[in-house]
JSON list of C-alpha atoms in Angstrom, two decimals:
[
{"chain": "K", "resi": 1, "resn": "MET", "atom": "CA", "xyz": [77.12, -26.76, 24.51]},
{"chain": "K", "resi": 2, "resn": "ASP", "atom": "CA", "xyz": [78.00, -25.58, 21.08]},
{"chain": "K", "resi": 3, "resn": "ARG", "atom": "CA", "xyz": [81.83, -25.32, 20.76]},
{"chain": "K", "resi": 4, "resn": "HIS", "atom": "CA", "xyz": [84.21, -24.69, 17.84]},
{"chain": "K", "resi": 5, "resn": "VAL", "atom": "CA", "xyz": [87.74, -25.63, 18.49]},
{"chain": "K", "resi": 6, "resn": "ARG", "atom": "CA", "xyz": [91.00, -25.74, 16.38]},
{"chain": "K", "resi": 7, "resn": "TRP", "atom": "CA", "xyz": [94.02, -27.46, 16.67]},
{"chain": "K", "resi": 8, "resn": "ALA", "atom": "CA", "xyz": [97.26, -27.52, 14.65]},
{"chain": "K", "resi": 9, "resn": "PRO", "atom": "CA", "xyz": [99.95, -30.22, 14.59]},
{"chain": "K", "resi": 10, "resn": "ALA", "atom": "CA", "xyz": [103.13, -29.57, 16.61]},
{"chain": "K", "resi": 11, "resn": "ASP", "atom": "CA", "xyz": [105.25, -30.53, 13.50]},
{"chain": "K", "resi": 12, "resn": "GLY", "atom": "CA", "xyz": [104.27, -30.58, 9.78]},
{"chain": "K", "resi": 13, "resn": "ILE", "atom": "CA", "xyz": [101.26, -28.69, 8.27]},
{"chain": "K", "resi": 14, "resn": "GLY", "atom": "CA", "xyz": [97.63, -28.91, 8.99]},
{"chain": "K", "resi": 15, "resn": "LEU", "atom": "CA", "xyz": [94.60, -27.83, 10.94]},
{"chain": "K", "resi": 16, "resn": "GLU", "atom": "CA", "xyz": [91.53, -29.36, 12.50]},
{"chain": "K", "resi": 17, "resn": "HIS", "atom": "CA", "xyz": [88.16, -27.62, 13.05]},
{"chain": "K", "resi": 18, "resn": "LEU", "atom": "CA", "xyz": [85.73, -29.31, 15.38]},
{"chain": "K", "resi": 19, "resn": "ARG", "atom": "CA", "xyz": [82.41, -28.48, 16.20]},
{"chain": "K", "resi": 20, "resn": "LEU", "atom": "CA", "xyz": [81.07, -30.16, 19.42]},
{"chain": "K", "resi": 21, "resn": "HIS", "atom": "CA", "xyz": [77.52, -29.77, 20.41]},
{"chain": "K", "resi": 22, "resn": "ARG", "atom": "CA", "xyz": [74.61, -31.42, 22.28]},
{"chain": "K", "resi": 23, "resn": "SER", "atom": "CA", "xyz": [71.28, -32.44, 21.04]},
{"chain": "K", "resi": 24, "resn": "GLY", "atom": "CA", "xyz": [69.12, -33.89, 23.92]},
{"chain": "K", "resi": 25, "resn": "ALA", "atom": "CA", "xyz": [70.98, -36.66, 25.31]},
{"chain": "K", "resi": 26, "resn": "TRP", "atom": "CA", "xyz": [73.38, -36.96, 22.51]},
{"chain": "K", "resi": 27, "resn": "ILE", "atom": "CA", "xyz": [76.78, -35.30, 22.17]},
{"chain": "K", "resi": 28, "resn": "GLN", "atom": "CA", "xyz": [78.02, -34.81, 18.47]},
{"chain": "K", "resi": 29, "resn": "ALA", "atom": "CA", "xyz": [81.45, -34.09, 17.32]},
{"chain": "K", "resi": 30, "resn": "ASP", "atom": "CA", "xyz": [81.89, -32.91, 13.73]},
{"chain": "K", "resi": 31, "resn": "SER", "atom": "CA", "xyz": [85.48, -32.37, 12.11]},
{"chain": "K", "resi": 32, "resn": "VAL", "atom": "CA", "xyz": [87.44, -31.73, 9.15]},
{"chain": "K", "resi": 33, "resn": "VAL", "atom": "CA", "xyz": [91.26, -32.28, 9.29]},
{"chain": "K", "resi": 34, "resn": "ILE", "atom": "CA", "xyz": [93.81, -31.49, 6.80]},
{"chain": "K", "resi": 35, "resn": "GLY", "atom": "CA", "xyz": [97.46, -32.00, 7.31]},
{"chain": "K", "resi": 36, "resn": "GLY", "atom": "CA", "xyz": [100.75, -33.41, 6.15]},
{"chain": "K", "resi": 37, "resn": "ASP", "atom": "CA", "xyz": [104.30, -34.36, 7.30]},
{"chain": "K", "resi": 38, "resn": "ALA", "atom": "CA", "xyz": [106.77, -31.56, 7.68]},
{"chain": "K", "resi": 39, "resn": "ASP", "atom": "CA", "xyz": [109.11, -33.64, 5.25]},
{"chain": "K", "resi": 40, "resn": "HIS", "atom": "CA", "xyz": [106.75, -33.92, 2.46]},
{"chain": "K", "resi": 41, "resn": "GLU", "atom": "CA", "xyz": [109.44, -33.34, -0.05]},
{"chain": "K", "resi": 42, "resn": "SER", "atom": "CA", "xyz": [110.82, -36.50, 0.63]},
{"chain": "K", "resi": 43, "resn": "GLY", "atom": "CA", "xyz": [107.97, -38.45, 0.48]},
{"chain": "K", "resi": 44, "resn": "GLY", "atom": "CA", "xyz": [105.85, -37.25, 3.59]},
{"chain": "K", "resi": 45, "resn": "VAL", "atom": "CA", "xyz": [102.20, -38.28, 4.03]},
{"chain": "K", "resi": 46, "resn": "GLU", "atom": "CA", "xyz": [99.26, -35.76, 3.25]},
{"chain": "K", "resi": 47, "resn": "TRP", "atom": "CA", "xyz": [95.80, -36.39, 4.51]},
{"chain": "K", "resi": 48, "resn": "ALA", "atom": "CA", "xyz": [92.35, -34.82, 4.36]},
{"chain": "K", "resi": 49, "resn": "LEU", "atom": "CA", "xyz": [89.57, -36.34, 6.41]},
{"chain": "K", "resi": 50, "resn": "SER", "atom": "CA", "xyz": [86.43, -35.63, 8.31]},
{"chain": "K", "resi": 51, "resn": "TYR", "atom": "CA", "xyz": [84.62, -37.50, 10.94]},
{"chain": "K", "resi": 52, "resn": "ALA", "atom": "CA", "xyz": [81.44, -37.46, 12.91]},
{"chain": "K", "resi": 53, "resn": "MET", "atom": "CA", "xyz": [81.15, -39.06, 16.29]},
{"chain": "K", "resi": 54, "resn": "VAL", "atom": "CA", "xyz": [78.07, -39.48, 18.42]},
{"chain": "K", "resi": 55, "resn": "MET", "atom": "CA", "xyz": [78.40, -40.04, 22.16]},
{"chain": "K", "resi": 56, "resn": "ASP", "atom": "CA", "xyz": [75.59, -40.56, 24.69]},
{"chain": "K", "resi": 57, "resn": "SER", "atom": "CA", "xyz": [75.40, -38.39, 27.82]},
{"chain": "K", "resi": 58, "resn": "GLU", "atom": "CA", "xyz": [78.26, -40.28, 29.63]},
{"chain": "K", "resi": 59, "resn": "TRP", "atom": "CA", "xyz": [80.70, -39.71, 26.77]},
{"chain": "K", "resi": 60, "resn": "ARG", "atom": "CA", "xyz": [80.57, -43.35, 25.46]},
{"chain": "K", "resi": 61, "resn": "VAL", "atom": "CA", "xyz": [81.03, -43.53, 21.84]},
{"chain": "K", "resi": 62, "resn": "ARG", "atom": "CA", "xyz": [77.97, -44.90, 20.00]},
{"chain": "K", "resi": 63, "resn": "SER", "atom": "CA", "xyz": [78.82, -44.17, 16.45]},
{"chain": "K", "resi": 64, "resn": "VAL", "atom": "CA", "xyz": [81.87, -42.88, 14.37]},
{"chain": "K", "resi": 65, "resn": "ALA", "atom": "CA", "xyz": [82.06, -42.30, 10.60]},
{"chain": "K", "resi": 66, "resn": "VAL", "atom": "CA", "xyz": [85.34, -41.29, 9.05]},
{"chain": "K", "resi": 67, "resn": "THR", "atom": "CA", "xyz": [86.00, -40.21, 5.39]},
{"chain": "K", "resi": 68, "resn": "ASP", "atom": "CA", "xyz": [89.53, -40.12, 4.22]},
{"chain": "K", "resi": 69, "resn": "HIS", "atom": "CA", "xyz": [89.18, -37.82, 1.35]},
{"chain": "K", "resi": 70, "resn": "ALA", "atom": "CA", "xyz": [92.75, -37.93, 0.08]},
{"chain": "K", "resi": 71, "resn": "GLY", "atom": "CA", "xyz": [92.66, -41.87, -0.07]},
{"chain": "K", "resi": 72, "resn": "ASP", "atom": "CA", "xyz": [89.09, -42.22, -0.84]},
{"chain": "K", "resi": 73, "resn": "ARG", "atom": "CA", "xyz": [88.21, -44.62, 2.13]},
{"chain": "K", "resi": 74, "resn": "ARG", "atom": "CA", "xyz": [85.19, -44.65, 4.51]},
{"chain": "K", "resi": 75, "resn": "LEU", "atom": "CA", "xyz": [84.59, -46.27, 7.58]},
{"chain": "K", "resi": 76, "resn": "ARG", "atom": "CA", "xyz": [81.49, -46.38, 9.84]},
{"chain": "K", "resi": 77, "resn": "LEU", "atom": "CA", "xyz": [81.23, -48.23, 13.26]},
{"chain": "K", "resi": 78, "resn": "LEU", "atom": "CA", "xyz": [78.34, -48.54, 15.58]},
{"chain": "K", "resi": 79, "resn": "ALA", "atom": "CA", "xyz": [78.66, -49.29, 19.26]},
{"chain": "K", "resi": 80, "resn": "ASP", "atom": "CA", "xyz": [76.23, -50.24, 22.10]},
{"chain": "K", "resi": 81, "resn": "GLY", "atom": "CA", "xyz": [78.08, -48.28, 24.80]},
{"chain": "K", "resi": 82, "resn": "GLY", "atom": "CA", "xyz": [78.81, -51.17, 26.59]},
{"chain": "K", "resi": 83, "resn": "GLY", "atom": "CA", "xyz": [81.74, -52.49, 24.49]},
{"chain": "K", "resi": 84, "resn": "ALA", "atom": "CA", "xyz": [80.26, -54.32, 21.59]},
{"chain": "K", "resi": 85, "resn": "TRP", "atom": "CA", "xyz": [81.04, -52.83, 17.96]},
{"chain": "K", "resi": 86, "resn": "THR", "atom": "CA", "xyz": [79.58, -53.50, 14.56]},
{"chain": "K", "resi": 87, "resn": "THR", "atom": "CA", "xyz": [80.32, -52.08, 11.06]},
{"chain": "K", "resi": 88, "resn": "GLY", "atom": "CA", "xyz": [77.72, -49.90, 9.56]},
{"chain": "K", "resi": 89, "resn": "ASP", "atom": "CA", "xyz": [76.09, -52.92, 7.92]},
{"chain": "K", "resi": 90, "resn": "GLY", "atom": "CA", "xyz": [75.71, -54.74, 11.05]},
{"chain": "K", "resi": 91, "resn": "THR", "atom": "CA", "xyz": [78.84, -57.07, 10.90]},
{"chain": "K", "resi": 92, "resn": "PRO", "atom": "CA", "xyz": [80.09, -57.78, 14.39]},
{"chain": "K", "resi": 93, "resn": "LEU", "atom": "CA", "xyz": [83.62, -56.80, 15.16]},
{"chain": "K", "resi": 94, "resn": "PRO", "atom": "CA", "xyz": [84.65, -59.17, 18.10]},
{"chain": "K", "resi": 95, "resn": "GLN", "atom": "CA", "xyz": [88.28, -57.79, 18.09]},
{"chain": "K", "resi": 96, "resn": "LEU", "atom": "CA", "xyz": [86.85, -54.47, 19.66]},
{"chain": "K", "resi": 97, "resn": "ASP", "atom": "CA", "xyz": [84.94, -56.30, 22.46]},
{"chain": "K", "resi": 98, "resn": "GLY", "atom": "CA", "xyz": [85.22, -54.18, 25.39]},
{"chain": "K", "resi": 99, "resn": "CYS", "atom": "CA", "xyz": [86.31, -51.03, 23.87]},
{"chain": "K", "resi": 100, "resn": "ILE", "atom": "CA", "xyz": [84.18, -47.87, 24.69]},
{"chain": "K", "resi": 101, "resn": "ASP", "atom": "CA", "xyz": [86.32, -45.28, 23.22]},
{"chain": "K", "resi": 102, "resn": "VAL", "atom": "CA", "xyz": [87.83, -44.37, 19.75]},
{"chain": "K", "resi": 103, "resn": "ASP", "atom": "CA", "xyz": [91.33, -43.30, 19.16]},
{"chain": "K", "resi": 104, "resn": "LEU", "atom": "CA", "xyz": [91.58, -41.67, 15.72]},
{"chain": "K", "resi": 105, "resn": "VAL", "atom": "CA", "xyz": [95.21, -41.02, 15.11]},
{"chain": "K", "resi": 106, "resn": "ALA", "atom": "CA", "xyz": [94.73, -37.68, 13.37]},
{"chain": "K", "resi": 107, "resn": "THR", "atom": "CA", "xyz": [93.11, -35.72, 16.19]},
{"chain": "K", "resi": 108, "resn": "PRO", "atom": "CA", "xyz": [93.66, -34.88, 19.80]},
{"chain": "K", "resi": 109, "resn": "PHE", "atom": "CA", "xyz": [89.79, -34.66, 20.50]},
{"chain": "K", "resi": 110, "resn": "THR", "atom": "CA", "xyz": [89.72, -38.51, 21.10]},
{"chain": "K", "resi": 111, "resn": "ASN", "atom": "CA", "xyz": [91.51, -37.93, 24.05]},
{"chain": "K", "resi": 112, "resn": "THR", "atom": "CA", "xyz": [88.54, -35.91, 25.48]},
{"chain": "K", "resi": 113, "resn": "LEU", "atom": "CA", "xyz": [86.29, -39.26, 25.38]},
{"chain": "K", "resi": 114, "resn": "PRO", "atom": "CA", "xyz": [88.03, -41.41, 28.03]},
{"chain": "K", "resi": 115, "resn": "ILE", "atom": "CA", "xyz": [88.98, -38.17, 30.10]},
{"chain": "K", "resi": 116, "resn": "ARG", "atom": "CA", "xyz": [85.32, -37.16, 30.34]},
{"chain": "K", "resi": 117, "resn": "ARG", "atom": "CA", "xyz": [83.90, -40.55, 30.75]},
{"chain": "K", "resi": 118, "resn": "LEU", "atom": "CA", "xyz": [86.33, -41.90, 33.56]},
{"chain": "K", "resi": 119, "resn": "GLY", "atom": "CA", "xyz": [86.18, -38.86, 35.66]},
{"chain": "K", "resi": 120, "resn": "LEU", "atom": "CA", "xyz": [89.20, -39.56, 37.40]},
{"chain": "K", "resi": 121, "resn": "GLN", "atom": "CA", "xyz": [90.60, -37.49, 40.50]},
{"chain": "K", "resi": 122, "resn": "PRO", "atom": "CA", "xyz": [94.10, -36.38, 40.63]},
{"chain": "K", "resi": 123, "resn": "GLY", "atom": "CA", "xyz": [96.19, -39.57, 41.57]},
{"chain": "K", "resi": 124, "resn": "GLU", "atom": "CA", "xyz": [93.77, -41.76, 40.03]},
{"chain": "K", "resi": 125, "resn": "SER", "atom": "CA", "xyz": [94.56, -43.72, 36.86]},
{"chain": "K", "resi": 126, "resn": "ALA", "atom": "CA", "xyz": [92.61, -46.43, 34.64]},
{"chain": "K", "resi": 127, "resn": "GLU", "atom": "CA", "xyz": [93.57, -48.78, 32.07]},
{"chain": "K", "resi": 128, "resn": "ILE", "atom": "CA", "xyz": [91.24, -48.90, 28.90]},
{"chain": "K", "resi": 129, "resn": "ARG", "atom": "CA", "xyz": [91.06, -50.58, 25.43]},
{"chain": "K", "resi": 130, "resn": "VAL", "atom": "CA", "xyz": [90.15, -48.14, 22.71]},
{"chain": "K", "resi": 131, "resn": "ALA", "atom": "CA", "xyz": [89.17, -48.70, 19.12]},
{"chain": "K", "resi": 132, "resn": "TYR", "atom": "CA", "xyz": [92.11, -47.50, 17.45]},
{"chain": "K", "resi": 133, "resn": "LEU", "atom": "CA", "xyz": [92.00, -46.04, 13.84]},
{"chain": "K", "resi": 134, "resn": "ALA", "atom": "CA", "xyz": [95.28, -45.41, 12.15]},
{"chain": "K", "resi": 135, "resn": "LEU", "atom": "CA", "xyz": [95.97, -43.86, 8.84]},
{"chain": "K", "resi": 136, "resn": "PRO", "atom": "CA", "xyz": [95.92, -44.50, 6.05]},
{"chain": "K", "resi": 137, "resn": "ASP", "atom": "CA", "xyz": [94.13, -47.80, 6.14]},
{"chain": "K", "resi": 138, "resn": "LEU", "atom": "CA", "xyz": [91.42, -46.92, 9.02]},
{"chain": "K", "resi": 139, "resn": "ALA", "atom": "CA", "xyz": [91.27, -50.79, 9.85]},
{"chain": "K", "resi": 140, "resn": "PRO", "atom": "CA", "xyz": [90.05, -50.69, 13.53]},
{"chain": "K", "resi": 141, "resn": "PHE", "atom": "CA", "xyz": [91.98, -52.49, 16.36]},
{"chain": "K", "resi": 142, "resn": "ALA", "atom": "CA", "xyz": [91.92, -52.75, 19.97]},
{"chain": "K", "resi": 143, "resn": "ALA", "atom": "CA", "xyz": [94.68, -50.90, 21.70]},
{"chain": "K", "resi": 144, "resn": "PRO", "atom": "CA", "xyz": [95.36, -50.88, 25.45]},
{"chain": "K", "resi": 145, "resn": "GLN", "atom": "CA", "xyz": [95.98, -47.34, 26.94]},
{"chain": "K", "resi": 146, "resn": "ARG", "atom": "CA", "xyz": [96.33, -45.89, 30.61]},
{"chain": "K", "resi": 147, "resn": "TYR", "atom": "CA", "xyz": [94.99, -42.40, 31.63]},
{"chain": "K", "resi": 148, "resn": "THR", "atom": "CA", "xyz": [96.36, -40.81, 34.94]},
{"chain": "K", "resi": 149, "resn": "ALA", "atom": "CA", "xyz": [94.89, -37.66, 36.37]},
{"chain": "K", "resi": 150, "resn": "LEU", "atom": "CA", "xyz": [97.98, -35.83, 37.51]},
{"chain": "K", "resi": 151, "resn": "ALA", "atom": "CA", "xyz": [96.24, -32.55, 38.69]},
{"chain": "K", "resi": 152, "resn": "LEU", "atom": "CA", "xyz": [93.27, -30.54, 37.80]},
{"chain": "K", "resi": 153, "resn": "ARG", "atom": "CA", "xyz": [93.33, -30.42, 33.84]},
{"chain": "K", "resi": 154, "resn": "ARG", "atom": "CA", "xyz": [96.64, -32.47, 33.62]},
{"chain": "K", "resi": 155, "resn": "TRP", "atom": "CA", "xyz": [96.61, -35.92, 32.35]},
{"chain": "K", "resi": 156, "resn": "ARG", "atom": "CA", "xyz": [99.25, -38.62, 31.62]},
{"chain": "K", "resi": 157, "resn": "PHE", "atom": "CA", "xyz": [98.49, -40.66, 28.64]},
{"chain": "K", "resi": 158, "resn": "GLU", "atom": "CA", "xyz": [100.41, -44.06, 28.08]},
{"chain": "K", "resi": 159, "resn": "SER", "atom": "CA", "xyz": [100.05, -46.39, 25.30]},
{"chain": "K", "resi": 160, "resn": "LEU", "atom": "CA", "xyz": [100.42, -49.99, 26.59]},
{"chain": "K", "resi": 161, "resn": "ASP", "atom": "CA", "xyz": [101.08, -51.50, 23.36]},
{"chain": "K", "resi": 162, "resn": "GLY", "atom": "CA", "xyz": [104.80, -51.97, 24.02]},
{"chain": "K", "resi": 163, "resn": "SER", "atom": "CA", "xyz": [105.94, -48.66, 22.10]},
{"chain": "K", "resi": 164, "resn": "GLY", "atom": "CA", "xyz": [106.64, -46.74, 25.52]},
{"chain": "K", "resi": 165, "resn": "PHE", "atom": "CA", "xyz": [104.85, -43.77, 24.11]},
{"chain": "K", "resi": 166, "resn": "THR", "atom": "CA", "xyz": [103.58, -41.53, 26.89]},
{"chain": "K", "resi": 167, "resn": "ALA", "atom": "CA", "xyz": [102.66, -37.90, 26.87]},
{"chain": "K", "resi": 168, "resn": "GLU", "atom": "CA", "xyz": [101.34, -35.35, 29.58]},
{"chain": "K", "resi": 169, "resn": "ILE", "atom": "CA", "xyz": [98.23, -33.45, 28.16]},
{"chain": "K", "resi": 170, "resn": "SER", "atom": "CA", "xyz": [96.70, -30.36, 29.31]},
{"chain": "K", "resi": 171, "resn": "THR", "atom": "CA", "xyz": [93.05, -29.55, 28.86]},
{"chain": "K", "resi": 172, "resn": "ASP", "atom": "CA", "xyz": [90.63, -26.67, 29.25]},
{"chain": "K", "resi": 173, "resn": "ALA", "atom": "CA", "xyz": [87.64, -26.67, 31.62]},
{"chain": "K", "resi": 174, "resn": "ASN", "atom": "CA", "xyz": [85.60, -28.86, 29.20]},
{"chain": "K", "resi": 175, "resn": "GLU", "atom": "CA", "xyz": [88.53, -31.34, 29.05]},
{"chain": "K", "resi": 176, "resn": "LEU", "atom": "CA", "xyz": [89.16, -30.45, 25.31]},
{"chain": "K", "resi": 177, "resn": "VAL", "atom": "CA", "xyz": [93.03, -30.67, 24.54]},
{"chain": "K", "resi": 178, "resn": "LEU", "atom": "CA", "xyz": [94.98, -27.49, 24.75]},
{"chain": "K", "resi": 179, "resn": "ASP", "atom": "CA", "xyz": [98.47, -28.82, 24.45]},
{"chain": "K", "resi": 180, "resn": "TYR", "atom": "CA", "xyz": [99.66, -32.48, 23.51]},
{"chain": "K", "resi": 181, "resn": "PRO", "atom": "CA", "xyz": [103.41, -31.91, 23.50]},
{"chain": "K", "resi": 182, "resn": "GLY", "atom": "CA", "xyz": [105.00, -33.02, 20.21]},
{"chain": "K", "resi": 183, "resn": "LEU", "atom": "CA", "xyz": [101.64, -33.77, 18.72]},
{"chain": "K", "resi": 184, "resn": "TYR", "atom": "CA", "xyz": [99.07, -31.10, 18.98]},
{"chain": "K", "resi": 185, "resn": "ARG", "atom": "CA", "xyz": [98.22, -27.51, 20.28]},
{"chain": "K", "resi": 186, "resn": "ARG", "atom": "CA", "xyz": [95.11, -25.61, 20.29]},
{"chain": "K", "resi": 187, "resn": "VAL", "atom": "CA", "xyz": [95.05, -22.61, 18.00]},
{"chain": "K", "resi": 188, "resn": "GLY", "atom": "CA", "xyz": [92.58, -19.63, 17.63]}
]
């Protein structure tokens, strides 16, 4: 597997370029994301970040490194694949206990992780906790979510944090997002 995928935000400006490849038993995602709010003139936010994620053959996140080039912040997390996390220097992160996946707010790629890992059939759903990374601070916290397989390559995503956010996501044959209404769409 060696794929190059690009997404653009539904609103605002920006582009993500992702390279997804397999090396032996490991899957690696390397990406660059640039973007900004559509209303930049009135104080919108701009960002430029890169990330690298390594997953095992079951799509469990084993490491994630994020660099926020606009804010000069860096984050590196390591995971054992069973729900235990540490910082890059080995400091335990008990607030992430039980999280297998990462949700990085700036990309639709992270939706692929639980979709691939869970292997849900149409009509099935699963509740999970993810290590959520929001911009601009990149401070990780656990966030509850639910994925429901609606049909082949159609998914309902629900945030269970009380916000009421839901979206119906469509994916390609590799479960990479094609359309995330209101947030992202595949380009190129």
